[in-house]
């Protein structure tokens, strides 16, 4: 691990050596960098056309194992505002930011959120609760209003309209899931990214991999999960957009639980996909979850 971090720091330093030249820019153009695609969309919804928003880890990409590029290094160096998720999600961001020498204000979007624990570790996937999403948006709006006080009213109106949509979807989802029987509330996914969603809607999520996709389950851990599912069953089994489907397919084959589709956990979809925004991601995820959970098992 020490060698890996050392090599990574060297790569980041090399990136900045390559991008140290002065770059002409519009002095009135506020540049915002967001660490990953879901957060980047939230920022865009709040700022509208008042700033240029650059996302480091893009759609269908895994922020857990990300390594920065030269373009990322340049964006961070030039940024006026940087938003990160925090809670240990971006293991690479502190190095990237500190090595850049950027003068940007750095804001943690999860400030004020009560984190949950998974196997003793802080779960960083706080956006997978719509009520937490409201906190993200509120934090983003406050930071941008401070940077652009002359546009505070417009930014506040954007945030309020967006929060209203998130709140309405949250209320609708709770209503639709309220009548599910207890034996239709267990879901299996590739990695443990949905703890906040589970808490918000009274579901149980099981996964062969913990909160970090870089980890791999031992043969014993995987066998234990498969034995548990054979004994207790599960209402739904899903692959994810950022992880290999191999483990989920193996679980499906050995338990007989059908794969119900693909969930978007840590990243939005590419253009043309079903989850090109945070709101669309939640609508997609909750839609296929509800469809699978409400469906009576085959006899």
Short mmCIF file of C-alpha atoms in Angstrom, two decimals:
data_model
loop_
_atom_site.label_atom_id
_atom_site.label_comp_id
_atom_site.label_asym_id
_atom_site.label_seq_id
_atom_site.Cartn_x
_atom_site.Cartn_y
_atom_site.Cartn_z
CA UNK A 1 0.00 0.00 0.00
CA UNK A 2 2.85 2.43 0.83
CA UNK A 3 4.47 1.83 -2.55
CA UNK A 4 1.15 2.39 -4.32
CA UNK A 5 0.60 5.75 -2.60
CA UNK A 6 4.16 6.80 -3.37
CA UNK A 7 3.78 5.96 -7.04
CA UNK A 8 0.42 7.76 -7.12
CA UNK A 9 1.91 10.92 -5.59
CA UNK A 10 4.64 10.79 -8.22
CA UNK A 11 2.08 10.55 -11.02
CA UNK A 12 0.15 13.52 -9.63
CA UNK A 13 3.35 15.59 -9.34
CA UNK A 14 4.24 14.71 -12.91
CA UNK A 15 0.80 15.77 -14.04
CA UNK A 16 1.29 19.23 -12.55
CA UNK A 17 4.73 19.52 -14.09
CA UNK A 18 3.03 19.07 -17.44
CA UNK A 19 0.30 21.66 -16.84
CA UNK A 20 2.21 24.48 -15.20
CA UNK A 21 1.96 26.82 -18.19
CA UNK A 22 -0.29 29.90 -17.90
CA UNK A 23 -3.72 29.43 -19.44
CA UNK A 24 -5.81 32.36 -20.67
CA UNK A 25 -9.24 32.44 -19.09
CA UNK A 26 -12.26 34.65 -18.82
CA UNK A 27 -11.88 36.39 -15.46
CA UNK A 28 -15.65 36.39 -14.99
CA UNK A 29 -15.96 32.65 -15.58
CA UNK A 30 -16.23 30.83 -12.25
CA UNK A 31 -14.72 27.36 -12.51
CA UNK A 32 -16.09 24.61 -10.28
CA UNK A 33 -14.69 21.09 -9.97
CA UNK A 34 -16.76 18.23 -8.56
CA UNK A 35 -15.13 14.95 -7.63
CA UNK A 36 -17.57 12.53 -9.29
CA UNK A 37 -20.52 12.48 -11.66
CA UNK A 38 -23.40 12.38 -9.17
CA UNK A 39 -22.05 15.35 -7.22
CA UNK A 40 -21.23 17.14 -10.46
CA UNK A 41 -24.86 16.90 -11.57
CA UNK A 42 -26.07 18.28 -8.25
CA UNK A 43 -23.75 21.25 -8.67
CA UNK A 44 -24.94 21.85 -12.23
CA UNK A 45 -28.57 21.82 -11.12
CA UNK A 46 -27.81 24.51 -8.54
CA UNK A 47 -25.52 26.81 -10.55
CA UNK A 48 -27.22 26.57 -13.93
CA UNK A 49 -25.21 28.62 -16.43
CA UNK A 50 -23.52 30.77 -13.79
CA UNK A 51 -20.34 28.67 -13.74
CA UNK A 52 -18.38 26.06 -15.65
CA UNK A 53 -18.57 22.69 -13.88
CA UNK A 54 -15.92 20.01 -14.47
CA UNK A 55 -16.32 16.49 -13.09
CA UNK A 56 -13.24 14.43 -12.24
CA UNK A 57 -14.66 10.87 -12.20
CA UNK A 58 -17.17 10.67 -15.01
CA UNK A 59 -20.23 8.53 -15.83
CA UNK A 60 -19.98 4.74 -15.39
CA UNK A 61 -16.54 5.16 -13.73
CA UNK A 62 -15.51 3.87 -10.31
CA UNK A 63 -14.30 6.60 -7.96
CA UNK A 64 -13.04 4.01 -5.45
CA UNK A 65 -10.15 2.96 -7.71
CA UNK A 66 -9.70 6.17 -9.71
CA UNK A 67 -6.29 7.55 -10.73
CA UNK A 68 -6.05 11.19 -11.86
CA UNK A 69 -5.22 12.30 -15.39
CA UNK A 70 -3.33 15.33 -16.66
CA UNK A 71 -6.66 16.97 -17.55
CA UNK A 72 -7.91 16.45 -13.99
CA UNK A 73 -4.75 17.98 -12.55
CA UNK A 74 -5.15 21.02 -14.76
CA UNK A 75 -8.84 21.44 -13.83
CA UNK A 76 -8.05 21.35 -10.11
CA UNK A 77 -5.20 23.83 -10.50
CA UNK A 78 -7.50 26.31 -12.28
CA UNK A 79 -10.60 25.83 -10.12
CA UNK A 80 -12.23 28.53 -8.02
CA UNK A 81 -14.37 26.06 -6.05
CA UNK A 82 -13.91 22.33 -5.46
CA UNK A 83 -16.62 20.00 -4.15
CA UNK A 84 -15.81 16.56 -2.76
CA UNK A 85 -18.07 13.96 -1.22
CA UNK A 86 -15.92 13.29 1.82
CA UNK A 87 -16.48 10.41 4.28
CA UNK A 88 -13.42 8.71 2.82
CA UNK A 89 -14.97 8.23 -0.63
CA UNK A 90 -12.28 9.91 -2.73
CA UNK A 91 -9.07 8.34 -1.41
CA UNK A 92 -7.13 10.19 -4.12
CA UNK A 93 -8.54 13.71 -3.70
CA UNK A 94 -6.38 15.04 -0.84
CA UNK A 95 -3.21 14.28 -2.79
CA UNK A 96 -4.59 15.69 -6.01
CA UNK A 97 -5.67 18.94 -4.34
CA UNK A 98 -2.58 19.45 -2.18
CA UNK A 99 -0.14 18.74 -5.01
CA UNK A 100 -1.94 21.17 -7.31
CA UNK A 101 -1.22 24.31 -5.32
CA UNK A 102 -4.77 25.39 -6.14
CA UNK A 103 -6.20 28.40 -4.37
CA UNK A 104 -9.75 27.07 -4.73
CA UNK A 105 -12.07 26.83 -1.75
CA UNK A 106 -12.67 23.14 -1.00
CA UNK A 107 -16.13 22.14 0.26
CA UNK A 108 -17.26 18.76 1.61
CA UNK A 109 -20.78 18.12 0.33
CA UNK A 110 -21.67 15.66 3.12
CA UNK A 111 -21.20 18.18 5.95
CA UNK A 112 -24.13 17.77 8.36
CA UNK A 113 -24.94 14.21 7.31
CA UNK A 114 -24.86 11.53 9.99
CA UNK A 115 -22.75 8.70 8.54
CA UNK A 116 -23.64 5.05 8.92
CA UNK A 117 -21.19 2.21 9.48
CA UNK A 118 -20.75 -0.96 7.43
CA UNK A 119 -18.63 -3.64 9.07
CA UNK A 120 -17.10 -0.96 11.28
CA UNK A 121 -16.21 1.37 8.38
CA UNK A 122 -17.83 4.67 7.49
CA UNK A 123 -20.11 4.28 4.48
CA UNK A 124 -19.42 7.18 2.08
CA UNK A 125 -22.40 6.53 -0.24
CA UNK A 126 -24.61 9.08 1.52
CA UNK A 127 -26.24 10.29 -1.71
CA UNK A 128 -28.20 7.02 -1.84
CA UNK A 129 -30.79 8.62 0.43
CA UNK A 130 -32.87 11.41 -1.06
CA UNK A 131 -33.09 13.20 2.30
CA UNK A 132 -29.29 13.25 2.32
CA UNK A 133 -29.40 14.49 -1.27
CA UNK A 134 -31.25 17.53 0.02
CA UNK A 135 -28.35 18.20 2.42
CA UNK A 136 -25.85 17.89 -0.44
CA UNK A 137 -27.81 20.44 -2.47
CA UNK A 138 -28.17 22.80 0.48
CA UNK A 139 -24.41 22.69 1.11
CA UNK A 140 -23.62 23.26 -2.55
CA UNK A 141 -26.00 26.22 -2.77
CA UNK A 142 -24.56 27.89 0.34
CA UNK A 143 -21.00 27.57 -0.98
CA UNK A 144 -21.84 28.93 -4.43
CA UNK A 145 -23.93 31.78 -3.02
CA UNK A 146 -20.91 32.83 -0.98
CA UNK A 147 -18.74 32.84 -4.09
CA UNK A 148 -21.38 34.58 -6.24
CA UNK A 149 -23.33 36.83 -3.86
CA UNK A 150 -24.70 38.89 -6.73
CA UNK A 151 -26.51 35.75 -7.94
CA UNK A 152 -27.59 34.48 -4.51
CA UNK A 153 -31.31 34.74 -5.26
CA UNK A 154 -31.05 32.83 -8.54
CA UNK A 155 -28.92 30.11 -6.95
CA UNK A 156 -31.36 29.84 -4.04
CA UNK A 157 -34.31 29.53 -6.42
CA UNK A 158 -32.53 26.79 -8.41
CA UNK A 159 -31.78 24.89 -5.21
CA UNK A 160 -35.32 25.23 -3.87
CA UNK A 161 -36.85 23.93 -7.12
CA UNK A 162 -34.44 21.00 -7.19
CA UNK A 163 -35.01 20.14 -3.54
CA UNK A 164 -38.78 20.15 -4.16
CA UNK A 165 -38.32 17.47 -6.85
CA UNK A 166 -36.10 15.33 -4.60
CA UNK A 167 -38.53 15.64 -1.69
CA UNK A 168 -41.52 14.71 -3.86
CA UNK A 169 -39.76 11.58 -5.15
CA UNK A 170 -38.76 10.64 -1.60
CA UNK A 171 -42.37 10.90 -0.40
CA UNK A 172 -43.68 8.95 -3.39
CA UNK A 173 -41.13 6.17 -2.90
CA UNK A 174 -41.85 5.75 0.80
CA UNK A 175 -45.54 5.49 0.00
CA UNK A 176 -45.02 2.84 -2.70
CA UNK A 177 -42.67 0.72 -0.57
CA UNK A 178 -44.69 0.96 2.63
CA UNK A 179 -46.87 -2.08 1.94
CA UNK A 180 -44.13 -4.51 0.93
CA UNK A 181 -44.15 -7.64 3.10
CA UNK A 182 -41.05 -8.40 5.16
CA UNK A 183 -40.09 -11.33 2.93
CA UNK A 184 -39.89 -9.01 -0.09
CA UNK A 185 -37.43 -6.49 1.35
CA UNK A 186 -34.02 -8.16 0.88
CA UNK A 187 -31.83 -7.15 -2.06
CA UNK A 188 -28.41 -8.43 -3.19
CA UNK A 189 -25.98 -6.12 -5.01
CA UNK A 190 -22.34 -6.34 -6.10
CA UNK A 191 -20.89 -4.07 -3.40
CA UNK A 192 -22.20 -2.45 -0.22
CA UNK A 193 -23.27 0.92 -1.65
CA UNK A 194 -26.92 1.10 -0.62
CA UNK A 195 -26.89 1.26 3.18
CA UNK A 196 -28.40 4.74 3.24
CA UNK A 197 -31.13 3.70 0.82
CA UNK A 198 -31.84 0.64 2.98
CA UNK A 199 -32.21 2.81 6.08
CA UNK A 200 -34.41 5.34 4.30
CA UNK A 201 -36.89 2.82 2.90
CA UNK A 202 -36.81 -0.12 5.31
CA UNK A 203 -34.92 -2.51 3.04
CA UNK A 204 -32.02 -4.92 3.58
CA UNK A 205 -29.07 -4.96 1.17
CA UNK A 206 -26.55 -7.80 1.08
CA UNK A 207 -23.34 -7.82 -0.96
CA UNK A 208 -20.29 -10.04 -1.48
CA UNK A 209 -18.01 -6.96 -1.44
CA UNK A 210 -17.95 -4.21 1.21
CA UNK A 211 -18.08 -0.45 0.73
CA UNK A 212 -14.87 -0.37 -1.35
CA UNK A 213 -14.99 -2.01 -4.80
CA UNK A 214 -11.23 -2.58 -4.66
CA UNK A 215 -11.73 -5.30 -2.04
CA UNK A 216 -12.47 -8.89 -3.01
CA UNK A 217 -14.45 -11.42 -0.97
CA UNK A 218 -12.70 -14.58 0.15
CA UNK A 219 -14.06 -17.91 -1.04
CA UNK A 220 -15.33 -18.49 2.50
CA UNK A 221 -17.17 -15.13 2.63
CA UNK A 222 -18.79 -15.74 -0.74
CA UNK A 223 -19.81 -19.28 0.24
CA UNK A 224 -21.32 -17.97 3.49
CA UNK A 225 -23.41 -15.40 1.61
CA UNK A 226 -24.59 -18.01 -0.90
CA UNK A 227 -25.55 -20.40 1.92
CA UNK A 228 -27.45 -17.58 3.64
CA UNK A 229 -29.37 -16.77 0.47
CA UNK A 230 -30.19 -20.42 -0.13
CA UNK A 231 -31.57 -20.65 3.40
CA UNK A 232 -33.31 -17.27 3.69
CA UNK A 233 -33.84 -16.19 0.09
CA UNK A 234 -33.83 -12.68 -1.34
CA UNK A 235 -36.40 -10.73 -3.29
CA UNK A 236 -34.03 -9.27 -5.85
CA UNK A 237 -30.49 -9.54 -7.22
CA UNK A 238 -28.82 -6.76 -9.21
CA UNK A 239 -25.60 -5.97 -11.04
CA UNK A 240 -24.13 -2.45 -10.84
CA UNK A 241 -22.88 -0.09 -13.51
CA UNK A 242 -19.40 0.33 -11.96
CA UNK A 243 -18.56 -3.27 -11.02
CA UNK A 244 -17.99 -6.54 -12.83
CA UNK A 245 -21.15 -8.69 -13.03
CA UNK A 246 -19.16 -11.90 -12.49
CA UNK A 247 -19.83 -12.30 -8.76
CA UNK A 248 -23.52 -11.48 -9.10
CA UNK A 249 -23.90 -13.98 -11.95
CA UNK A 250 -22.22 -16.64 -9.81
CA UNK A 251 -24.59 -15.91 -6.93
CA UNK A 252 -27.54 -16.11 -9.32
CA UNK A 253 -26.41 -19.44 -10.73
CA UNK A 254 -25.83 -21.00 -7.31
CA UNK A 255 -28.97 -19.68 -5.59
CA UNK A 256 -31.47 -19.63 -8.44
CA UNK A 257 -32.26 -15.95 -7.76
CA UNK A 258 -32.79 -14.16 -11.07
CA UNK A 259 -30.90 -10.95 -11.86
CA UNK A 260 -33.45 -8.16 -11.86
CA UNK A 261 -31.44 -5.56 -13.76
CA UNK A 262 -28.72 -2.99 -13.22
CA UNK A 263 -28.53 -0.42 -10.44
CA UNK A 264 -26.49 2.77 -10.62
CA UNK A 265 -24.59 3.07 -7.35
CA UNK A 266 -21.54 5.35 -7.48
CA UNK A 267 -21.83 6.99 -10.90
CA UNK A 268 -24.35 8.24 -13.42
CA UNK A 269 -24.81 6.61 -16.82
CA UNK A 270 -23.32 7.80 -20.07
CA UNK A 271 -25.47 10.01 -22.27
CA UNK A 272 -28.41 8.02 -23.63
CA UNK A 273 -28.55 5.79 -20.54
CA UNK A 274 -31.30 5.71 -17.91
CA UNK A 275 -29.38 7.59 -15.20
CA UNK A 276 -27.87 10.73 -16.71
CA UNK A 277 -28.74 12.84 -13.65
CA UNK A 278 -29.02 12.26 -9.90
CA UNK A 279 -32.81 12.52 -10.06
CA UNK A 280 -33.00 10.15 -13.06
CA UNK A 281 -30.63 7.72 -11.32
CA UNK A 282 -32.90 7.56 -8.30
CA UNK A 283 -36.01 7.20 -10.42
CA UNK A 284 -34.39 4.34 -12.34
CA UNK A 285 -33.04 2.56 -9.25
CA UNK A 286 -36.21 2.84 -7.25
CA UNK A 287 -38.34 1.90 -10.23
CA UNK A 288 -36.59 -1.41 -10.90
CA UNK A 289 -36.27 -2.12 -7.18
CA UNK A 290 -39.99 -1.64 -6.69
CA UNK A 291 -40.78 -3.72 -9.75
CA UNK A 292 -38.67 -6.65 -8.49
CA UNK A 293 -39.68 -6.39 -4.85
CA UNK A 294 -43.40 -6.15 -5.55
CA UNK A 295 -43.37 -9.06 -8.00
CA UNK A 296 -44.57 -12.38 -6.58
CA UNK A 297 -41.91 -15.10 -6.77
CA UNK A 298 -42.42 -17.79 -9.38
CA UNK A 299 -43.87 -21.05 -8.08
#
